[in-house]
Amino acid sequence: MSNQAETLEFQAEARQLLQLMVHSIYSNKDVFLRELISNASDALDKLRLESLVDKDLTVDVSDLHIEIEVDKDVRTLTVRDNGIGMSRDDVVQLIGTIAKSGTAELLRTLRESKDAGTSQELIGQFGVGFYATFMVADKVTLLTRRAGQSGGTRWESTGEGTYVVESVDDAPQGTSVTVHLKPEDTEDNLHDYAAEWTIREIVKRYSDFIAWPIRMTVERPGEDGGTIRDVQTLNSMKALWARPRGEVDESEYREFYKHVSHDWADPLETIHMKGEGTFEYEALLFIPSHAPIDLFSPQGRRGVQLYVKRVFIMDDCEALMPNYLRFVKGVVDAHDLSLNISREILQQDRQIQVVRRRLVRKVLATVKEMKARETEEYRTFWKEFGAAVKEGLIDDADNQAAILGVVSVASTHDPAELTSLSGYVERMKDGQSDIYYSTGESRSMVENSPHMEAFRAKGYEVLILTDPVDEVWVERVGEFDGRPLRSIAKGQVDLDTDEDREKAEADRKEFAELLSWMGGALADSVKEVRLSSRLTTSPACVVGDAHDMTPTLEKMYRAMGHEVPTVKRILELNPDHPLVAGLRTAHERGGSEEALAETAELLYGMALLAEGGELADPSRFTRILADRLARTL
């Protein structure tokens, strides 16, 4: 093999992230060792699985382990495993670049963050644990050989923007990472990572539950005055999910969560459960305290790992958790599955489907308990994951009622607090049969919409829905507690008293001729022009028929590549507004047809803009408006 060495540059985003690490403001530098051990554990899991699945792979799996080696004289710390290893291409792809989505957003947020704790959480969201080594290192050297291959790869960098990759002949199977530690007297280096007691403390705190032995050779005085070298295992290797909950300390749960999630923050909630009967399993699940950056990315990772009899099978097992709970992290250990079961078989496996249903019910029940306690934890949960959970109202009919029970939405009742749907129902006015809602891009846009005027004037509470998914789930769900969910921007609205109805009937007769003429003048844009019972101050608004697709939903489908027909909507006029009354008078007196048509066009354009819509021809609208304004001067 040719020992070809190349000096390569880090991807731009990786280079920026390295600089943040090298000049780190993060207080807890100990986690670099946890991240290296966690990566080594993953490599051992993958080798054992591959040895079971690939019968042609000739590897020794009799003593899989992680080894920590310290050289105090040259101040190096090495974490070595005999796991799956990496090829040269793997090294360049996994370490030289950051291939995950959201990189630019991560870096922008990190640079803007002034708080060290917040920055740690952001780094954890992205899962770039290997880069944490540069918080304590002047240089990092990696030596690796992939199982089944003959040659290895050496990678080395000082974290200053470039790295060297070299092919080597003598690399053992697996991966070793050697951290060339900064000088001991560096101000921000709080611990001596070349000291045995420091390593013992870090392994015990962060990695005691790792399923593989973590070994270190230690020196102690002999009886004859000499030195005895002794290989010791530093961790207990007890699978947390297999132990009764009462025997597990909360700190152990927290560190296990950080191991499986590569997060630097504590979880919001821990779920430890065991299934018995015809199909036995143990599950240890966690609800994170913040959403990952790729939560809404199509390539975003799921969080649940599948084990069979303590043997790792796969990461992000889609069959165990629905997409709307993709943020849940943890482990499920099934007792009765085949060790070489595939993703495709899992999707159809009846026992796995039973486990999935139980896990989903348990997660939703846990969220419901958080909500019932009215804790800050629930508010954090809904702020971070509410938009994802609402996707389940579309995808998971079996659990729709349970999801509705944990939903919180903004409303006009209290600008500072969210409400449950049941809370809205309790506050409904006497005689009110529908649950009113309005969708939009922001709360301010919804609150200032003309559609809201009559509801505000008559004291009706309206739910304010601003997540894109809200456009879909309210249509799919249709009702709550036997009461229809009703958009205030669609269909006819009847909030009138008998006196209001008498006036409305008289107005319809007076405006009949104008409405008929405007319907013809705006026929290319609207399907109907009618008087409104939902306006009190605005001259006009645009509404849809009860079963029409909303403009926002139209945009969403088109953005996804679907062809959908443009839906004409209805223009509603406020008969009490001076502009509308003046237009009626001008039309009855036989005013200029061109001037009347332009006024009708301006009314329609203003109604579109008032609800946050888009004009078909903005330049024409502004030209007509400018001409009209000029005539008033």
XYZ file of C-alpha atoms in Angstrom:
633
model
C 0.000 0.000 0.000
C 1.272 3.496 -0.831
C 1.521 5.684 2.231
C -0.134 8.621 0.498
C -0.495 11.645 2.768
C -2.735 14.593 1.990
C -3.215 17.906 3.727
C -6.863 18.881 3.375
C -8.963 21.792 4.530
C -11.963 21.399 6.795
C -15.321 22.278 5.328
C -16.033 25.967 6.062
C -18.670 25.231 8.727
C -16.461 22.618 10.384
C -13.589 25.090 10.483
C -15.761 27.689 12.220
C -16.988 25.114 14.717
C -13.410 24.044 15.471
C -12.463 27.632 16.227
C -15.340 27.844 18.689
C -14.007 24.714 20.379
C -10.330 25.710 20.368
C -11.173 29.090 21.902
C -13.937 27.571 23.945
C -16.062 29.431 26.480
C -17.694 26.179 27.607
C -17.220 25.418 31.271
C -17.517 21.624 31.311
C -14.573 20.335 29.297
C -14.773 16.870 30.911
C -17.392 15.839 28.370
C -14.773 15.414 25.623
C -13.848 12.084 27.227
C -17.487 11.023 27.488
C -17.911 11.744 23.761
C -14.827 9.686 22.804
C -15.990 6.757 24.950
C -19.496 7.002 23.524
C -18.132 6.901 19.955
C -15.978 3.884 20.862
C -18.997 2.105 22.351
C -20.972 2.728 19.133
C -18.099 1.245 17.097
C -18.109 -1.916 19.226
C -21.902 -2.245 18.912
C -21.637 -1.988 15.133
C -18.869 -4.567 14.878
C -20.767 -7.137 16.947
C -23.870 -6.622 14.831
C -21.961 -6.833 11.548
C -20.239 -10.023 12.681
C -23.660 -11.595 13.278
C -25.138 -10.445 9.973
C -22.142 -10.800 7.628
C -20.903 -14.385 7.834
C -18.008 -13.572 5.470
C -16.561 -11.022 7.894
C -13.743 -12.735 9.751
C -13.177 -10.820 12.980
C -12.401 -11.688 16.570
C -15.236 -10.495 18.811
C -14.235 -12.495 21.874
C -12.782 -9.508 23.745
C -14.405 -6.313 22.550
C -13.410 -3.475 24.840
C -12.421 0.176 25.224
C -8.948 1.027 26.464
C -7.728 4.310 27.954
C -4.000 4.923 27.962
C -2.169 7.880 29.508
C 1.414 9.020 28.999
C 2.115 11.641 31.660
C 5.569 12.476 30.306
C 4.380 13.614 26.866
C 0.883 14.507 28.146
C -1.216 12.345 25.841
C -4.495 10.578 26.523
C -5.577 7.824 24.119
C -9.019 6.203 23.836
C -8.785 2.973 21.845
C -11.413 0.438 20.732
C -11.266 -2.757 18.665
C -14.605 -2.057 16.996
C -15.789 -1.569 13.419
C -13.185 1.064 12.511
C -13.261 3.420 9.534
C -11.991 3.469 5.966
C -10.070 6.463 4.604
C -13.236 7.757 2.906
C -15.151 7.377 6.183
C -12.556 9.468 8.004
C -12.689 12.330 5.490
C -16.479 12.283 5.315
C -17.222 11.938 9.033
C -14.493 14.160 10.482
C -13.447 16.552 7.728
C -16.956 17.787 7.022
C -20.216 18.352 8.834
C -22.852 16.742 6.656
C -25.852 17.385 8.872
C -28.558 19.892 8.073
C -28.846 23.183 9.915
C -25.092 23.871 10.177
C -25.276 27.532 9.249
C -28.141 28.145 11.675
C -26.201 26.392 14.464
C -23.130 28.541 13.932
C -25.146 31.763 13.729
C -26.909 30.967 16.997
C -23.664 29.969 18.697
C -21.966 33.212 17.734
C -24.929 35.231 19.003
C -25.105 33.336 22.294
C -23.485 35.106 25.247
C -24.370 32.426 27.770
C -22.003 29.478 28.175
C -24.735 27.082 29.296
C -26.883 27.929 26.299
C -23.926 27.414 23.983
C -23.262 23.976 25.463
C -26.863 22.992 24.782
C -26.592 24.206 21.194
C -23.445 22.176 20.595
C -25.241 19.171 22.079
C -28.177 19.656 19.728
C -25.845 19.242 16.806
C -24.080 16.145 18.079
C -20.480 17.026 17.155
C -18.808 15.318 20.082
C -15.490 14.518 18.383
C -14.785 18.229 17.948
C -15.001 18.636 21.738
C -11.475 17.142 21.978
C -10.080 20.469 20.760
C -11.246 22.125 23.976
C -8.373 20.375 25.779
C -5.954 19.464 22.961
C -3.130 21.153 21.087
C -3.317 18.328 18.543
C -5.480 15.247 17.941
C -4.287 12.075 16.190
C -6.655 9.350 15.018
C -5.543 5.905 13.836
C -8.145 3.518 12.419
C -8.657 0.390 10.324
C -12.045 -0.855 9.224
C -12.874 -4.484 10.074
C -12.254 -6.717 7.061
C -9.812 -4.304 5.380
C -6.024 -4.694 5.300
C -4.826 -1.101 5.482
C -5.501 1.694 7.895
C -5.680 5.493 8.027
C -4.005 8.096 10.206
C -5.709 11.500 10.662
C -4.135 14.418 12.489
C -5.011 18.073 13.108
C -4.267 20.972 15.412
C -7.758 22.329 14.809
C -6.453 25.350 12.912
C -8.305 24.766 9.639
C -6.462 21.840 8.003
C -5.891 18.173 8.684
C -3.547 15.498 7.365
C -4.787 12.098 6.186
C -2.316 9.297 5.549
C -2.705 5.639 4.584
C -0.772 3.252 6.847
C -0.025 -0.471 6.821
C 0.242 -1.267 10.519
C -2.993 -0.013 12.062
C -4.816 -2.461 14.335
C -8.532 -3.061 13.758
C -10.690 -0.403 15.355
C -9.998 3.218 16.203
C -7.682 5.026 18.589
C -7.912 8.761 19.284
C -4.845 10.323 20.887
C -5.395 13.714 22.486
C -2.174 15.743 22.852
C -3.200 17.666 25.937
C -2.644 21.379 26.423
C -0.062 22.309 29.091
C -1.245 21.608 32.619
C -0.905 25.223 33.679
C -3.282 26.543 30.990
C -5.744 28.795 32.825
C -8.952 27.308 31.447
C -7.837 23.694 31.913
C -9.546 22.984 35.246
C -8.493 19.333 35.521
C -5.371 17.398 34.682
C -6.627 14.898 32.129
C -3.377 12.945 32.373
C -4.137 12.106 36.013
C -5.572 8.678 36.884
C -8.061 10.009 39.451
C -9.471 12.518 36.946
C -10.105 9.786 34.370
C -11.664 7.476 36.971
C -14.002 10.231 38.135
C -15.106 11.162 34.599
C -15.720 7.545 33.543
C -17.690 6.821 36.718
C -19.804 9.949 36.334
C -20.534 9.787 32.612
C -19.899 6.277 31.299
C -20.393 3.727 34.084
C -23.313 2.051 32.241
C -21.436 1.515 28.935
C -22.017 -2.121 27.981
C -18.344 -2.754 27.098
C -15.448 -2.874 29.579
C -13.503 0.397 29.801
C -9.968 -0.609 30.830
C -6.962 1.352 31.980
C -3.512 0.217 33.028
C -2.649 1.723 36.386
C 0.575 1.681 38.364
C 0.812 1.016 42.092
C 3.693 0.418 44.469
C 4.835 -3.200 44.918
C 5.882 -4.829 48.202
C 9.528 -4.862 47.107
C 9.552 -1.159 46.367
C 9.012 -1.638 42.672
C 5.990 -0.756 40.527
C 3.156 -3.105 39.637
C 1.187 -2.470 36.433
C -2.415 -3.559 36.768
C -5.187 -3.518 34.116
C -8.424 -2.386 35.748
C -11.978 -2.096 34.454
C -13.346 1.337 35.345
C -17.083 0.868 34.685
C -19.780 -1.466 36.072
C -21.264 -2.294 32.600
C -24.791 -2.642 34.008
C -27.555 -1.963 31.456
C -29.704 0.704 33.076
C -32.878 -0.380 31.299
C -32.595 -3.882 32.799
C -32.379 -2.617 36.389
C -35.460 -1.804 38.503
C -36.179 1.922 38.542
C -35.705 2.125 42.290
C -32.114 0.933 41.904
C -31.133 3.618 39.391
C -30.043 7.051 40.540
C -31.393 10.070 38.641
C -27.834 11.118 37.805
C -27.317 7.740 36.087
C -30.425 8.317 33.967
C -29.154 11.760 32.989
C -25.755 10.496 31.900
C -27.252 7.574 29.994
C -29.497 10.031 28.147
C -26.467 12.084 27.171
C -24.782 8.913 25.939
C -27.625 7.837 23.635
C -28.551 11.345 22.490
C -25.128 13.056 22.360
C -26.897 15.970 24.026
C -25.150 18.113 26.609
C -28.315 19.113 28.467
C -30.368 17.036 30.919
C -33.590 15.387 29.689
C -36.967 16.897 30.508
C -38.564 13.569 31.487
C -37.486 9.924 31.916
C -39.734 6.955 31.034
C -38.600 3.542 32.328
C -40.958 0.684 31.480
C -41.043 -3.096 31.133
C -43.342 -5.264 29.016
C -44.126 -8.793 30.165
C -46.280 -11.618 28.859
C -46.049 -13.206 25.429
C -43.493 -10.637 24.267
C -41.010 -9.283 26.797
C -39.057 -6.070 26.439
C -37.537 -3.258 28.465
C -37.602 0.385 27.413
C -35.780 3.424 28.711
C -37.008 6.555 26.931
C -36.303 10.252 27.387
C -38.055 13.458 26.393
C -35.331 16.045 25.672
C -35.416 19.563 27.054
C -34.936 21.191 23.657
C -35.675 20.380 20.026
C -32.816 19.253 17.762
C -31.967 21.549 14.890
C -33.062 18.892 12.366
C -36.489 18.276 13.989
C -38.311 19.340 10.822
C -35.716 18.155 8.318
C -36.707 15.190 6.098
C -33.244 13.743 6.824
C -33.575 14.261 10.576
C -32.689 11.296 12.770
C -35.076 9.361 14.985
C -34.014 8.804 18.550
C -34.829 5.221 19.637
C -32.255 2.430 19.440
C -33.249 -1.239 19.175
C -31.435 -3.969 21.113
C -32.178 -7.696 21.193
C -31.028 -9.480 24.375
C -28.558 -6.629 25.061
C -27.151 -6.830 21.511
C -27.319 -3.538 19.602
C -29.351 -3.921 16.388
C -29.926 -0.449 14.957
C -30.052 3.295 15.589
C -33.154 5.448 14.988
C -35.529 2.489 14.673
C -38.496 3.928 12.759
C -40.724 0.942 13.524
C -40.717 1.695 17.271
C -41.820 5.324 17.301
C -44.106 7.310 14.976
C -42.718 10.285 13.105
C -44.520 12.850 15.248
C -42.616 11.548 18.326
C -39.280 11.466 16.477
C -37.659 13.621 19.175
C -38.005 10.858 21.839
C -34.596 9.329 22.643
C -33.737 6.035 24.300
C -33.420 2.276 24.068
C -35.817 -0.632 23.583
C -34.438 -4.101 24.362
C -36.634 -6.895 22.929
C -36.132 -10.465 24.132
C -37.689 -12.527 21.348
C -36.544 -11.028 18.042
C -33.987 -12.424 15.605
C -30.564 -10.794 15.830
C -30.444 -10.172 12.080
C -33.914 -8.676 11.727
C -34.120 -5.980 9.032
C -35.867 -2.618 8.994
C -38.300 -3.927 6.377
C -39.286 -6.948 8.472
C -39.607 -4.782 11.586
C -42.217 -2.600 9.888
C -44.431 -5.684 9.457
C -43.620 -7.501 12.692
C -46.765 -7.894 14.812
C -44.894 -7.967 18.121
C -43.011 -4.776 17.271
C -46.318 -3.106 16.422
C -47.630 -4.062 19.871
C -44.526 -2.555 21.522
C -44.882 0.593 19.416
C -48.501 1.080 20.524
C -47.508 0.684 24.181
C -44.582 3.092 23.876
C -46.714 5.744 22.180
C -49.462 5.456 24.808
C -46.878 5.737 27.577
C -45.191 8.806 26.062
C -48.538 10.570 25.560
C -49.654 9.621 29.085
C -46.412 11.064 30.459
C -46.984 14.326 28.590
C -50.574 14.398 29.873
C -49.292 14.033 33.451
C -46.815 16.874 32.852
C -49.675 19.021 31.563
C -51.945 18.140 34.494
C -49.239 19.261 36.934
C -49.107 22.616 35.114
C -45.334 22.591 35.429
C -42.690 24.594 33.623
C -41.554 21.250 32.162
C -44.785 20.939 30.181
C -44.562 24.524 28.914
C -41.006 23.858 27.785
C -42.101 20.609 26.139
C -44.922 22.236 24.184
C -42.782 25.189 23.102
C -40.093 22.835 21.767
C -42.137 19.932 20.387
C -45.782 21.019 20.127
C -45.662 21.583 16.365
C -44.282 18.059 15.832
C -46.804 16.437 18.200
C -49.701 18.035 16.289
C -48.593 16.090 13.202
C -49.959 13.035 15.021
C -53.479 14.482 14.744
C -53.115 13.899 11.000
C -51.163 10.626 10.993
C -52.312 8.696 14.066
C -56.090 8.243 14.165
C -55.849 5.670 16.988
C -54.292 8.209 19.365
C -56.034 11.333 18.105
C -58.093 11.781 21.276
C -55.013 11.367 23.499
C -53.079 13.929 21.441
C -55.965 16.409 21.562
C -55.833 16.025 25.340
C -52.263 17.369 25.481
C -52.606 20.100 22.839
C -52.159 23.703 23.930
C -52.969 26.653 21.668
C -52.988 30.422 21.843
C -56.333 32.177 22.039
C -57.886 35.600 22.456
C -58.811 34.713 26.065
C -55.362 35.431 27.521
C -52.518 36.804 25.368
C -49.923 35.597 27.895
C -51.063 31.972 28.306
C -51.925 29.034 26.080
C -55.172 27.133 26.560
C -56.291 23.540 26.242
C -59.254 22.690 24.031
C -61.192 21.584 27.105
C -60.458 24.956 28.717
C -61.942 26.697 25.670
C -65.075 24.529 25.878
C -65.543 25.432 29.562
C -65.502 29.135 28.665
C -67.914 28.921 25.700
C -70.829 31.377 25.758
C -74.366 30.129 26.394
C -75.850 28.913 23.136
C -72.436 28.718 21.398
C -72.140 25.433 19.525
C -68.854 25.841 17.598
C -65.198 26.154 18.601
C -63.947 29.145 16.626
C -60.401 29.352 15.317
C -58.287 31.385 12.925
C -55.033 30.399 11.195
C -52.244 32.738 10.122
C -48.500 33.322 10.049
C -48.381 35.146 13.391
C -50.541 36.097 16.339
C -50.492 39.778 15.412
C -51.632 39.019 11.870
C -54.553 36.924 13.143
C -55.562 39.438 15.820
C -55.548 42.327 13.316
C -57.425 40.400 10.641
C -60.846 41.812 9.626
C -62.303 38.338 10.216
C -61.796 38.861 13.948
C -63.828 42.073 14.285
C -67.326 40.754 15.060
C -65.964 38.028 17.344
C -64.027 40.590 19.341
C -66.990 42.965 19.454
C -69.381 40.283 20.695
C -66.912 38.679 23.146
C -66.394 35.295 21.462
C -63.086 33.555 22.168
C -61.093 32.520 19.077
C -58.207 30.034 18.971
C -55.127 31.486 17.248
C -53.279 28.833 15.221
C -49.945 29.874 13.680
C -48.023 26.622 13.018
C -48.122 25.415 9.383
C -49.445 22.021 10.552
C -52.494 23.754 12.092
C -53.920 24.356 8.618
C -54.177 20.597 8.133
C -55.064 19.091 11.495
C -58.098 21.286 12.215
C -59.615 20.111 8.937
C -58.740 16.466 9.641
C -59.981 16.433 13.257
C -63.155 18.393 12.571
C -64.465 18.489 16.143
C -63.597 18.272 19.819
C -65.906 17.010 22.559
C -68.754 16.874 20.034
C -68.319 20.534 19.058
C -67.300 21.441 15.476
C -64.041 23.296 14.890
C -65.050 26.331 12.827
C -62.774 28.719 10.927
C -63.821 32.356 11.304
C -62.527 32.961 7.760
C -64.726 30.369 6.044
C -68.435 29.939 5.415
C -71.253 32.082 6.782
C -70.937 33.400 10.324
C -74.055 34.010 12.380
C -73.392 35.887 15.611
C -76.406 38.162 15.107
C -79.338 38.939 17.372
C -82.880 39.079 15.980
C -82.484 42.849 15.625
C -79.210 42.352 13.702
C -80.924 39.891 11.366
C -83.720 42.345 10.572
C -81.143 45.010 9.680
C -79.138 42.514 7.589
C -82.227 41.619 5.563
C -82.936 45.307 4.871
C -79.258 45.837 3.867
C -79.383 42.909 1.431
C -82.289 44.534 -0.398
C -80.577 47.928 -0.498
C -77.239 46.549 -1.719
C -78.588 43.839 -4.070
C -77.849 45.838 -7.232
C -74.316 46.774 -6.124
C -73.481 43.195 -5.092
C -74.661 41.865 -8.451
C -72.614 44.459 -10.365
C -69.454 43.898 -8.276
C -69.778 40.116 -8.698
C -69.543 40.669 -12.439
C -66.774 43.283 -12.261
C -64.575 41.009 -10.088
C -65.619 37.706 -11.678
C -62.003 36.824 -12.590
C -60.961 37.075 -8.911
C -63.927 36.073 -6.716
C -66.817 33.616 -6.928
C -69.303 35.867 -5.094
C -69.733 39.296 -3.497
C -72.027 39.465 -0.442
C -72.645 41.467 2.706
C -70.783 40.507 5.861
C -71.898 39.871 9.416
C -68.299 39.484 10.662
C -67.069 43.069 9.997
C -67.461 46.072 12.297
C -64.712 48.516 11.236
C -63.085 47.249 8.004
C -64.776 47.871 4.632
C -64.279 44.332 3.279
C -62.776 40.907 3.850
C -62.141 37.796 1.785
C -63.500 34.448 2.997
C -63.733 30.894 1.704
C -66.654 28.544 1.432
C -67.023 26.141 4.341
C -65.155 23.308 2.585
C -62.692 25.324 0.482
C -58.935 24.855 0.774
C -57.284 27.840 2.452
C -54.724 29.951 0.529
C -52.024 28.925 3.008
C -52.770 25.251 2.394
C -52.677 25.864 -1.350
C -49.179 27.343 -0.965
C -48.033 24.417 1.185
C -49.161 21.840 -1.375
C -47.553 23.762 -4.241
C -44.300 24.031 -2.270
C -44.348 20.239 -1.968
C -44.731 19.913 -5.756
C -48.460 19.140 -5.853
C -50.655 20.671 -8.540
C -53.770 22.167 -6.958
C -56.385 24.360 -8.638
C -56.654 27.990 -7.543
C -59.771 28.388 -5.404
C -61.816 31.540 -5.946
C -63.000 33.038 -2.684
C -65.854 35.292 -1.573
C -65.607 39.059 -1.067
C -67.692 40.244 1.888
C -68.603 43.936 2.290
C -69.384 45.910 5.427
C -72.609 47.819 4.595
C -71.972 50.305 7.426
C -68.553 51.400 6.187
C -68.506 54.841 4.467
C -66.462 53.511 1.526
C -68.959 50.733 0.785
C -71.975 53.022 1.303
C -70.363 55.648 -0.953
C -69.705 53.068 -3.652
C -73.373 52.043 -3.560
C -74.492 55.660 -3.912
C -72.077 56.316 -6.792
C -73.243 53.172 -8.582
C -76.925 54.097 -8.175
C -76.223 57.583 -9.566
C -74.576 56.113 -12.655
C -70.994 57.150 -11.919
C -68.028 56.474 -14.240
C -67.824 52.752 -14.985
C -64.016 52.877 -14.975
C -63.860 54.704 -11.629
C -66.361 52.315 -10.045
C -64.466 49.263 -11.344
C -61.202 50.646 -9.953
C -62.828 51.250 -6.568
C -64.133 47.663 -6.523
C -60.624 46.464 -7.398
C -59.115 48.547 -4.589
C -61.639 47.146 -2.097
C -60.740 43.579 -3.062
C -56.985 44.318 -2.911
C -57.278 45.927 0.538
C -59.223 42.904 1.794
C -56.467 40.586 0.549
C -53.703 42.655 2.150
C -55.575 42.924 5.451
C -55.504 39.138 5.897
C -51.854 38.859 4.833
C -52.622 37.691 1.298
C -50.780 38.444 -1.933
C -51.975 40.695 -4.750
C -52.051 39.233 -8.246
C -50.740 42.520 -9.718
C -49.170 44.739 -7.004
C -47.949 47.387 -9.464
C -51.474 47.944 -10.856
C -52.897 48.176 -7.333
C -50.347 50.790 -6.244
C -50.837 52.793 -9.474
C -54.624 52.981 -9.005
C -54.191 53.845 -5.313
C -51.635 56.576 -6.081
C -53.917 58.134 -8.707
C -56.859 58.173 -6.279
C -54.748 59.746 -3.522
C -53.427 62.396 -5.911
C -56.994 63.471 -6.769
C -57.757 64.138 -3.093
C -54.951 66.720 -2.729
